[in-house]
XYZ file of C-alpha atoms in Angstrom:
562
model
C -0.034 0.016 0.054
C 1.568 3.316 -1.022
C 0.894 6.113 1.565
C 1.394 9.781 1.532
C 2.681 12.115 4.251
C -0.660 12.854 5.846
C -1.743 9.035 5.895
C 1.727 8.173 7.563
C 0.891 10.754 10.266
C -2.601 9.320 10.814
C -1.260 5.783 11.144
C 1.447 6.964 13.601
C -0.968 8.838 15.722
C -3.506 5.926 15.808
C -0.823 3.606 17.010
C 0.508 5.981 19.730
C -2.966 6.791 21.110
C -3.982 3.182 21.548
C -0.589 2.412 22.738
C -1.048 4.768 25.544
C -4.386 3.359 26.404
C -3.074 -0.245 26.302
C -0.324 0.756 28.861
C -2.863 1.379 31.479
C -4.977 -1.675 30.871
C -2.793 -4.758 30.313
C -0.973 -4.697 33.538
C -3.975 -4.965 35.748
C -5.640 -7.580 33.534
C -2.415 -9.709 33.788
C -2.958 -9.440 37.637
C -6.351 -11.101 37.151
C -5.572 -13.618 34.333
C -1.820 -14.389 34.667
C 1.333 -12.806 32.950
C 2.179 -15.623 30.634
C -1.499 -16.020 29.469
C -1.774 -12.289 28.597
C 1.529 -12.146 26.885
C 0.710 -15.143 24.726
C -2.860 -13.842 23.720
C -1.626 -10.286 22.946
C 1.363 -11.487 21.014
C -0.633 -13.818 18.962
C -3.088 -10.980 18.114
C -0.279 -8.646 17.418
C 1.431 -11.064 15.075
C -1.841 -11.645 13.144
C -2.614 -7.940 12.888
C 0.985 -7.106 11.627
C 0.745 -9.698 8.900
C -2.788 -8.429 8.022
C -1.427 -4.768 7.708
C 1.347 -6.159 5.433
C -1.171 -7.707 3.074
C -3.790 -4.978 3.141
C -4.051 -2.240 0.465
C -7.039 -0.402 1.938
C -6.147 2.676 3.995
C -9.059 2.811 6.375
C -8.650 -0.926 7.151
C -5.029 -0.476 7.837
C -5.801 2.652 10.052
C -8.104 0.589 12.222
C -5.623 -2.441 12.417
C -2.805 0.042 13.184
C -4.810 1.241 16.171
C -5.338 -2.164 17.535
C -1.783 -3.005 16.897
C -0.780 -0.219 19.172
C -3.228 -1.378 21.820
C -1.883 -5.058 21.825
C 1.701 -3.991 21.505
C 1.314 -2.031 24.818
C 0.896 -5.256 26.714
C 4.389 -6.616 26.506
C 6.510 -3.988 28.459
C 4.437 -3.813 31.646
C 3.453 -7.580 31.678
C 6.998 -8.781 30.827
C 8.487 -6.585 33.613
C 6.097 -7.817 36.115
C 6.721 -11.419 35.071
C 10.459 -10.866 35.454
C 9.877 -9.519 38.991
C 7.942 -12.734 40.122
C 9.776 -15.462 38.142
C 13.453 -14.600 38.209
C 16.073 -14.809 40.986
C 17.402 -11.427 41.941
C 20.566 -11.496 39.992
C 18.788 -12.661 36.703
C 15.946 -10.170 37.541
C 18.240 -7.269 37.526
C 19.802 -8.552 34.194
C 16.424 -8.937 32.619
C 15.409 -5.443 33.621
C 18.646 -4.014 32.437
C 18.262 -5.580 29.026
C 14.661 -4.310 28.582
C 15.797 -0.915 29.738
C 18.615 -0.667 27.207
C 16.247 -2.069 24.537
C 13.663 0.627 25.396
C 16.274 3.351 25.082
C 17.592 2.133 21.849
C 14.273 1.428 20.325
C 13.805 5.099 19.230
C 17.121 5.200 17.163
C 16.744 1.589 15.873
C 13.208 2.090 14.971
C 14.068 5.147 12.982
C 16.848 3.389 11.022
C 14.570 0.297 10.483
C 11.783 2.517 9.139
C 14.224 4.528 6.682
C 15.628 1.220 5.586
C 12.352 -0.779 5.011
C 9.512 1.699 4.152
C 10.096 2.126 0.584
C 6.764 2.022 -1.408
C 4.559 0.965 1.581
C 4.231 -0.931 4.684
C 4.544 -4.493 3.242
C 8.382 -5.133 4.201
C 8.413 -3.567 7.695
C 5.270 -5.330 8.726
C 6.360 -8.614 7.278
C 9.621 -8.433 9.129
C 7.962 -7.358 12.395
C 5.299 -10.061 11.964
C 8.033 -12.730 11.821
C 9.767 -11.145 14.984
C 6.478 -11.109 16.894
C 5.746 -14.761 15.882
C 9.282 -15.770 17.221
C 8.365 -13.831 20.427
C 5.146 -15.830 20.662
C 7.165 -19.135 20.454
C 9.719 -17.913 22.998
C 6.949 -16.746 25.521
C 5.273 -20.190 25.174
C 8.296 -21.840 26.665
C 8.213 -19.661 29.802
C 6.933 -20.754 33.239
C 4.699 -18.474 35.198
C 4.695 -18.400 39.092
C 2.188 -15.588 39.323
C -0.711 -16.664 41.607
C -4.055 -15.751 39.916
C -6.617 -14.209 42.271
C -10.032 -15.278 41.328
C -11.464 -12.619 43.452
C -9.981 -9.764 41.610
C -12.760 -8.208 39.451
C -12.836 -5.211 37.233
C -14.061 -2.947 40.091
C -11.385 -4.107 42.377
C -8.765 -3.354 39.815
C -10.267 0.163 39.147
C -10.445 1.013 42.734
C -6.718 0.071 43.160
C -5.489 2.583 40.632
C -5.382 5.796 42.771
C -4.019 4.071 45.955
C -1.273 2.413 43.848
C -0.545 5.629 42.025
C -0.317 7.758 45.218
C 1.222 5.045 47.286
C 3.873 6.279 49.704
C 6.107 3.327 48.874
C 6.041 4.109 45.001
C 5.798 7.941 44.850
C 9.521 8.413 44.449
C 9.644 5.940 41.643
C 6.659 7.548 39.773
C 7.988 11.065 40.306
C 11.345 9.931 38.727
C 9.815 8.151 35.779
C 7.873 11.310 34.823
C 11.020 13.360 34.381
C 13.818 11.134 33.182
C 12.937 10.602 29.587
C 11.157 13.994 29.421
C 14.600 15.585 30.127
C 16.223 13.565 27.395
C 13.656 14.637 24.873
C 13.734 18.243 25.893
C 17.450 18.484 25.454
C 17.354 16.954 21.988
C 14.789 19.492 21.151
C 17.042 22.242 22.353
C 19.877 20.791 20.406
C 17.947 21.310 17.134
C 16.579 24.763 18.233
C 19.854 26.256 19.109
C 22.005 26.933 16.043
C 24.874 28.158 18.070
C 25.034 24.783 19.636
C 25.586 23.144 16.296
C 28.053 25.744 15.442
C 30.090 25.032 18.564
C 30.089 21.264 17.688
C 31.278 22.052 14.248
C 34.530 23.444 15.673
C 35.333 19.873 16.491
C 33.919 18.307 13.295
C 30.810 17.063 15.193
C 27.150 17.820 14.488
C 23.984 17.174 16.641
C 23.265 13.797 14.876
C 26.990 12.795 15.506
C 26.541 13.665 19.216
C 23.565 11.433 19.546
C 25.486 8.594 17.843
C 28.347 9.021 20.231
C 25.976 8.543 23.206
C 24.520 5.176 21.981
C 26.969 3.161 24.029
C 25.955 5.034 27.120
C 22.311 3.534 26.637
C 23.878 0.235 27.549
C 24.573 1.396 31.102
C 21.774 -0.664 32.572
C 23.810 -3.712 31.666
C 26.616 -2.464 33.844
C 24.875 -1.165 36.938
C 23.311 -4.274 38.202
C 25.846 -4.976 40.780
C 25.669 -1.312 41.911
C 21.885 -1.585 42.288
C 22.411 -4.936 44.181
C 24.846 -3.329 46.556
C 23.320 0.036 47.192
C 19.696 -0.707 46.259
C 17.484 0.902 43.663
C 16.512 3.978 45.593
C 20.050 5.168 46.106
C 20.879 4.187 42.481
C 18.027 6.617 41.271
C 19.182 9.408 43.613
C 22.813 9.410 42.354
C 21.651 9.041 38.593
C 19.161 11.947 38.872
C 21.756 14.169 40.615
C 24.388 13.372 37.894
C 21.777 13.927 35.156
C 20.646 17.290 36.460
C 24.231 18.659 36.871
C 25.428 17.287 33.427
C 22.189 18.486 31.708
C 22.940 22.023 33.055
C 26.575 21.721 32.009
C 25.439 21.214 28.433
C 23.235 24.257 28.706
C 26.480 26.309 29.335
C 28.014 25.325 26.116
C 28.886 28.929 25.233
C 30.976 29.451 28.368
C 33.119 26.169 28.610
C 35.151 24.190 26.017
C 33.001 22.200 23.661
C 34.682 18.851 24.565
C 33.550 19.386 28.234
C 30.026 19.690 26.769
C 30.461 16.384 24.897
C 31.552 14.725 28.141
C 28.685 16.165 29.927
C 26.353 14.769 27.362
C 27.755 11.250 27.613
C 27.377 11.453 31.452
C 23.872 12.794 31.009
C 22.677 9.861 28.833
C 24.443 7.282 30.946
C 22.757 8.796 34.133
C 19.422 8.684 32.460
C 20.029 5.204 31.342
C 21.060 4.166 34.898
C 18.010 5.662 36.392
C 15.470 3.575 34.343
C 16.415 -0.048 35.704
C 16.595 1.684 39.190
C 12.952 2.803 38.884
C 11.773 -0.553 37.664
C 13.724 -2.245 40.347
C 12.108 -0.015 43.150
C 8.479 -0.662 41.743
C 9.285 -4.492 41.558
C 10.578 -4.255 45.134
C 7.826 -2.237 46.686
C 4.612 -3.124 44.921
C 2.266 -5.571 46.427
C 2.071 -8.918 44.153
C -1.690 -8.573 43.639
C -1.283 -5.176 42.049
C 2.215 -5.598 40.602
C 0.966 -5.535 37.010
C -1.006 -2.320 37.723
C 1.950 -0.782 39.339
C 4.184 -1.448 36.315
C 1.519 -0.255 33.895
C 1.238 3.030 35.585
C 4.984 3.299 35.451
C 5.127 2.826 31.623
C 2.160 5.146 31.247
C 3.856 7.989 33.320
C 7.113 7.481 31.521
C 5.205 7.798 28.160
C 3.310 10.784 29.423
C 6.308 12.567 30.489
C 7.933 12.122 27.065
C 4.821 13.443 25.392
C 4.600 16.368 27.646
C 8.240 17.102 27.564
C 8.165 17.237 23.770
C 5.048 19.429 23.763
C 6.254 21.939 26.242
C 9.822 22.154 24.711
C 8.290 22.898 21.296
C 5.978 25.374 22.727
C 8.173 27.294 25.107
C 11.679 26.333 23.823
C 14.364 24.310 25.020
C 16.109 27.477 26.303
C 13.557 27.431 29.047
C 12.769 23.752 29.539
C 16.353 22.429 29.767
C 17.461 24.482 32.747
C 14.178 24.109 34.465
C 14.428 20.207 34.063
C 18.067 20.282 35.055
C 17.304 21.698 38.499
C 14.107 19.645 38.791
C 16.184 16.402 38.316
C 18.838 17.545 40.805
C 16.157 18.402 43.447
C 14.313 15.173 42.775
C 17.565 13.270 43.249
C 18.378 15.018 46.588
C 14.661 14.209 47.828
C 15.057 10.546 46.896
C 18.512 10.542 48.532
C 16.957 11.547 51.774
C 16.882 15.284 51.975
C 13.517 16.655 52.933
C 11.314 17.853 49.960
C 11.460 21.383 51.510
C 15.243 21.565 51.482
C 15.675 19.995 47.993
C 13.198 22.438 46.460
C 14.970 25.293 48.112
C 18.303 24.196 46.732
C 16.878 23.790 43.176
C 15.135 27.201 43.338
C 18.210 28.982 44.553
C 20.293 27.490 41.574
C 17.418 28.354 39.190
C 17.300 31.912 40.420
C 21.132 32.177 39.663
C 20.346 30.861 36.187
C 17.692 33.547 35.628
C 19.931 36.308 36.760
C 22.647 35.059 34.182
C 19.824 34.905 31.382
C 18.704 38.328 31.845
C 22.180 39.728 31.912
C 22.924 41.950 28.892
C 26.326 40.422 28.371
C 26.938 37.078 26.756
C 30.047 34.926 26.400
C 30.563 35.967 22.835
C 30.700 39.545 23.661
C 27.446 40.566 22.182
C 24.437 41.546 24.192
C 21.062 40.235 23.633
C 19.874 43.529 22.549
C 22.368 43.637 19.896
C 21.597 40.217 18.611
C 17.986 41.121 18.503
C 18.697 44.407 16.589
C 20.477 42.501 13.784
C 19.868 44.482 10.615
C 17.300 42.722 8.333
C 18.799 44.703 5.427
C 21.823 42.470 5.556
C 19.653 39.489 4.574
C 18.021 41.606 1.922
C 21.430 42.427 0.459
C 22.528 38.783 0.547
C 19.273 37.010 -0.658
C 17.015 39.329 -2.625
C 19.409 40.817 -5.113
C 16.814 41.769 -7.815
C 14.691 43.568 -5.224
C 17.291 45.841 -3.827
C 15.185 48.871 -4.687
C 12.225 47.732 -2.636
C 11.683 49.946 0.389
C 10.733 48.899 3.968
C 6.967 49.274 4.553
C 6.821 48.025 8.136
C 8.349 45.977 10.991
C 6.085 44.272 13.357
C 6.446 41.793 16.211
C 4.336 38.689 16.666
C 4.410 35.086 17.653
C 5.234 32.074 15.730
C 4.364 28.786 17.648
C 4.213 30.955 20.673
C 7.844 32.169 20.067
C 8.546 35.811 19.427
C 9.375 36.898 15.877
C 9.734 39.984 13.832
C 8.292 40.340 10.387
C 9.793 42.885 8.031
C 8.051 43.692 4.691
C 9.395 45.360 1.724
C 7.491 46.665 -1.270
C 8.394 48.610 -4.472
C 8.732 52.303 -4.095
C 5.447 52.935 -5.917
C 3.422 51.763 -2.840
C 3.353 53.307 0.698
C 0.654 51.084 2.070
C 0.408 47.378 2.333
C -0.965 45.706 -0.930
C -2.056 42.179 -0.477
C -1.120 39.979 -3.278
C 1.203 42.425 -4.875
C 5.046 42.418 -5.313
C 6.876 42.180 -1.906
C 9.726 40.726 -0.151
C 9.272 39.709 3.545
C 11.629 38.357 6.242
C 10.881 36.553 9.561
C 13.511 36.612 12.165
C 13.455 35.270 15.774
C 14.885 37.351 18.727
C 18.327 35.942 18.139
C 18.377 37.180 14.668
C 18.064 33.756 13.079
C 16.277 33.619 9.690
C 13.004 31.789 10.258
C 11.848 32.344 6.580
C 11.607 34.792 3.756
C 9.457 35.041 0.593
C 10.130 36.998 -2.739
C 6.850 37.553 -4.513
C 8.129 39.208 -7.726
C 6.453 38.852 -11.090
C 9.813 38.958 -12.727
C 10.542 35.442 -11.198
C 7.823 33.985 -13.521
C 10.352 33.979 -16.518
C 12.382 31.065 -17.470
C 12.553 27.310 -17.479
C 12.347 25.492 -14.311
C 15.422 24.013 -12.816
C 15.600 20.154 -12.481
C 14.767 18.427 -9.248
C 18.394 17.453 -8.835
C 19.562 20.985 -9.249
C 16.843 22.353 -6.959
C 17.919 19.986 -4.149
C 21.639 20.967 -4.647
C 20.611 24.616 -4.493
C 18.526 24.137 -1.483
C 21.360 22.364 0.383
C 23.758 25.096 -0.372
C 21.324 27.662 0.752
C 20.801 25.755 4.114
C 24.546 25.495 4.589
C 24.780 29.218 4.620
C 21.668 30.250 6.418
C 20.256 27.296 8.402
C 23.269 24.975 8.904
C 21.647 23.289 11.820
C 19.009 21.713 9.458
C 21.569 19.907 7.112
C 22.488 17.164 9.555
C 18.846 16.242 10.329
C 17.382 16.858 6.734
C 15.087 14.283 5.447
C 13.787 15.182 2.024
C 10.173 14.306 1.661
C 9.757 15.151 -2.098
C 10.895 17.614 -4.721
C 8.147 18.985 -7.097
C 6.951 22.141 -8.796
C 5.084 24.514 -6.542
C 2.893 27.421 -7.696
C 2.640 30.922 -6.062
C 0.245 33.767 -7.412
C 1.193 37.431 -7.424
C -0.524 40.481 -8.911
C 1.415 42.652 -11.230
C 1.022 46.455 -11.356
C -2.181 46.167 -13.401
C -3.657 43.653 -10.957
C -3.091 40.832 -13.294
C -2.452 37.448 -11.757
C 1.069 36.072 -12.394
C 1.794 32.406 -11.587
C 5.212 31.934 -10.055
C 6.243 28.244 -10.404
C 9.291 27.134 -8.489
C 10.688 23.757 -7.570
C 9.945 22.958 -3.955
C 12.317 20.921 -1.816
C 10.221 19.892 1.241
C 12.022 18.334 3.981
C 11.431 17.038 7.563
C 13.731 17.554 10.607
C 14.382 14.023 11.745
C 15.048 15.113 15.330
C 11.931 17.127 16.159
C 9.403 16.230 13.251
C 9.027 19.764 12.057
C 9.058 20.690 8.493
C 11.195 23.078 6.382
C 11.411 23.844 2.727
C 13.201 25.768 -0.075
C 11.503 26.928 -3.250
C 13.885 27.612 -6.116
C 12.845 30.031 -8.885
C 13.584 29.475 -12.617
C 16.596 31.700 -12.417
C 18.092 29.337 -9.679
C 17.684 31.875 -6.937
C 15.852 30.952 -3.839
C 12.119 32.355 -3.896
C 10.821 30.974 -0.541
C 12.273 29.490 2.579
C 10.314 28.530 5.636
C 11.558 26.449 8.619
C 10.343 25.008 11.895
C 6.723 24.434 10.572
C 4.445 22.257 12.693
C 2.247 20.092 10.539
C -0.440 18.265 12.501
C -2.074 15.657 10.316
C -4.778 15.011 12.864
C -5.856 18.634 12.808
C -5.707 18.929 9.023
C -2.446 20.493 8.223
C -0.219 23.366 9.050
C -0.501 24.656 12.609
C 2.336 27.234 12.423
C 1.251 30.872 11.806
C 1.727 32.024 8.090
C 3.526 35.293 8.453
C 4.933 35.096 4.941
C 1.472 34.502 3.348
C -0.638 37.502 2.343
C -3.796 35.595 2.512
C -3.200 34.821 6.211
C -1.998 38.382 7.059
C -5.235 39.807 5.502
C -7.348 37.617 7.686
C -5.329 38.822 10.816
C -6.172 42.416 9.618
C -2.504 43.485 9.711
């Protein structure tokens, strides 16, 4: 089945939504009906659904099956972890938990590689391979023994009534608090890494890019395999405390990349990922140790759901408010949480974190930065410099206005130039517009010039080459994470001086940022110049398309009554 961009978004959203629901349900069900039985049933259904998706060409059917696939796939993590805690000796239990923790951390990277390698013209090959893997997993589960004692008196109402007491249990509250923040901080930092071009510039001084930094950290995700003895000796609670304190300090160390040697930042990143990886088996071990046998499946289900919810919320908040805010807040949250788990009272740990956060705020509002430029100077970067470098054929256009606004809730400045013949905004007519963020970074520009309608279109290959050369100069942070979606002709309409519609056809190179899922594109005019550039566009397939404001589009500006 061939699928387009929007359909892939729907298929992914359906899986994620039902996966989250399944996380809450399967653990408690296994408390009632047994771990092995639930794993066998769900794995059998998952295998069948996966093969069915591979062989189905009808999108609606695949969408429905994809939702159920997520629901049944969610059974394995909580039920398998509960099974380990009840059926393995302490040493093997920790090894099993460590293996699952490392697999969970690596799944995001391996899954992305797997998708890029197998999704060619549809879902047949990835689903066929996954179906075979699920089938083999079913056979492996069938060989397991299950020592879980099934309570025949545990009904649905009993399970439901146990959710809140388990969630707010004094014995488990530290584990759940840690699980909410550990992966949320990892996601937030990687979003910050893609949002901050200066970080990529600093890494480039040692021939490294953000993608390379992530690859360097992969071995650190195997830390769960190395800390089993530490957990055995010091206990899971102390392990979590040390890991969170180390993660908080190293996360803040990365935030100070402009003030310290870049190699120190790389070391901080490796420590950060290793600490996060260490905390996960500690949390699982603590839940296994302190949860009651009759609600252990529920306890683990709540853990996986909270972990997943933390990742989702961390991703959303970082995109909404920016990693520049979320990273330092999370760094001190992790440190304070670690101190609390270690044994410091909640009041003292919060005070320490707030004091450190106050120091950070004082640094952030300071007018002097490490590079010698004040924030005011950066914000006052002259838009005319971009005009000189980019819009060579519109140098005689005069500034009409400069206005401040928000783009995905982040402050931006729109500057609009029009021919000298006009002194008021003329929607749809010739104009050049630039959108810059508060750091002076180019977020987008558009050249709506009727003269660009002349000439033969450049080839797709040349358009992509021109786009990459443009990005290398004006958005270098996007190149390492550039995933070209398609290259095709794209039309824009502009009015000439007589009000006649002129169609500007350019070759559009649309790409997706592999790290944060945001889109960006470059449209190349027939004369090989760049006609339009936009970046960091949020495209929500569930809510029917683009969610980011269209500051470069006259039709949108007109509706806003600018």
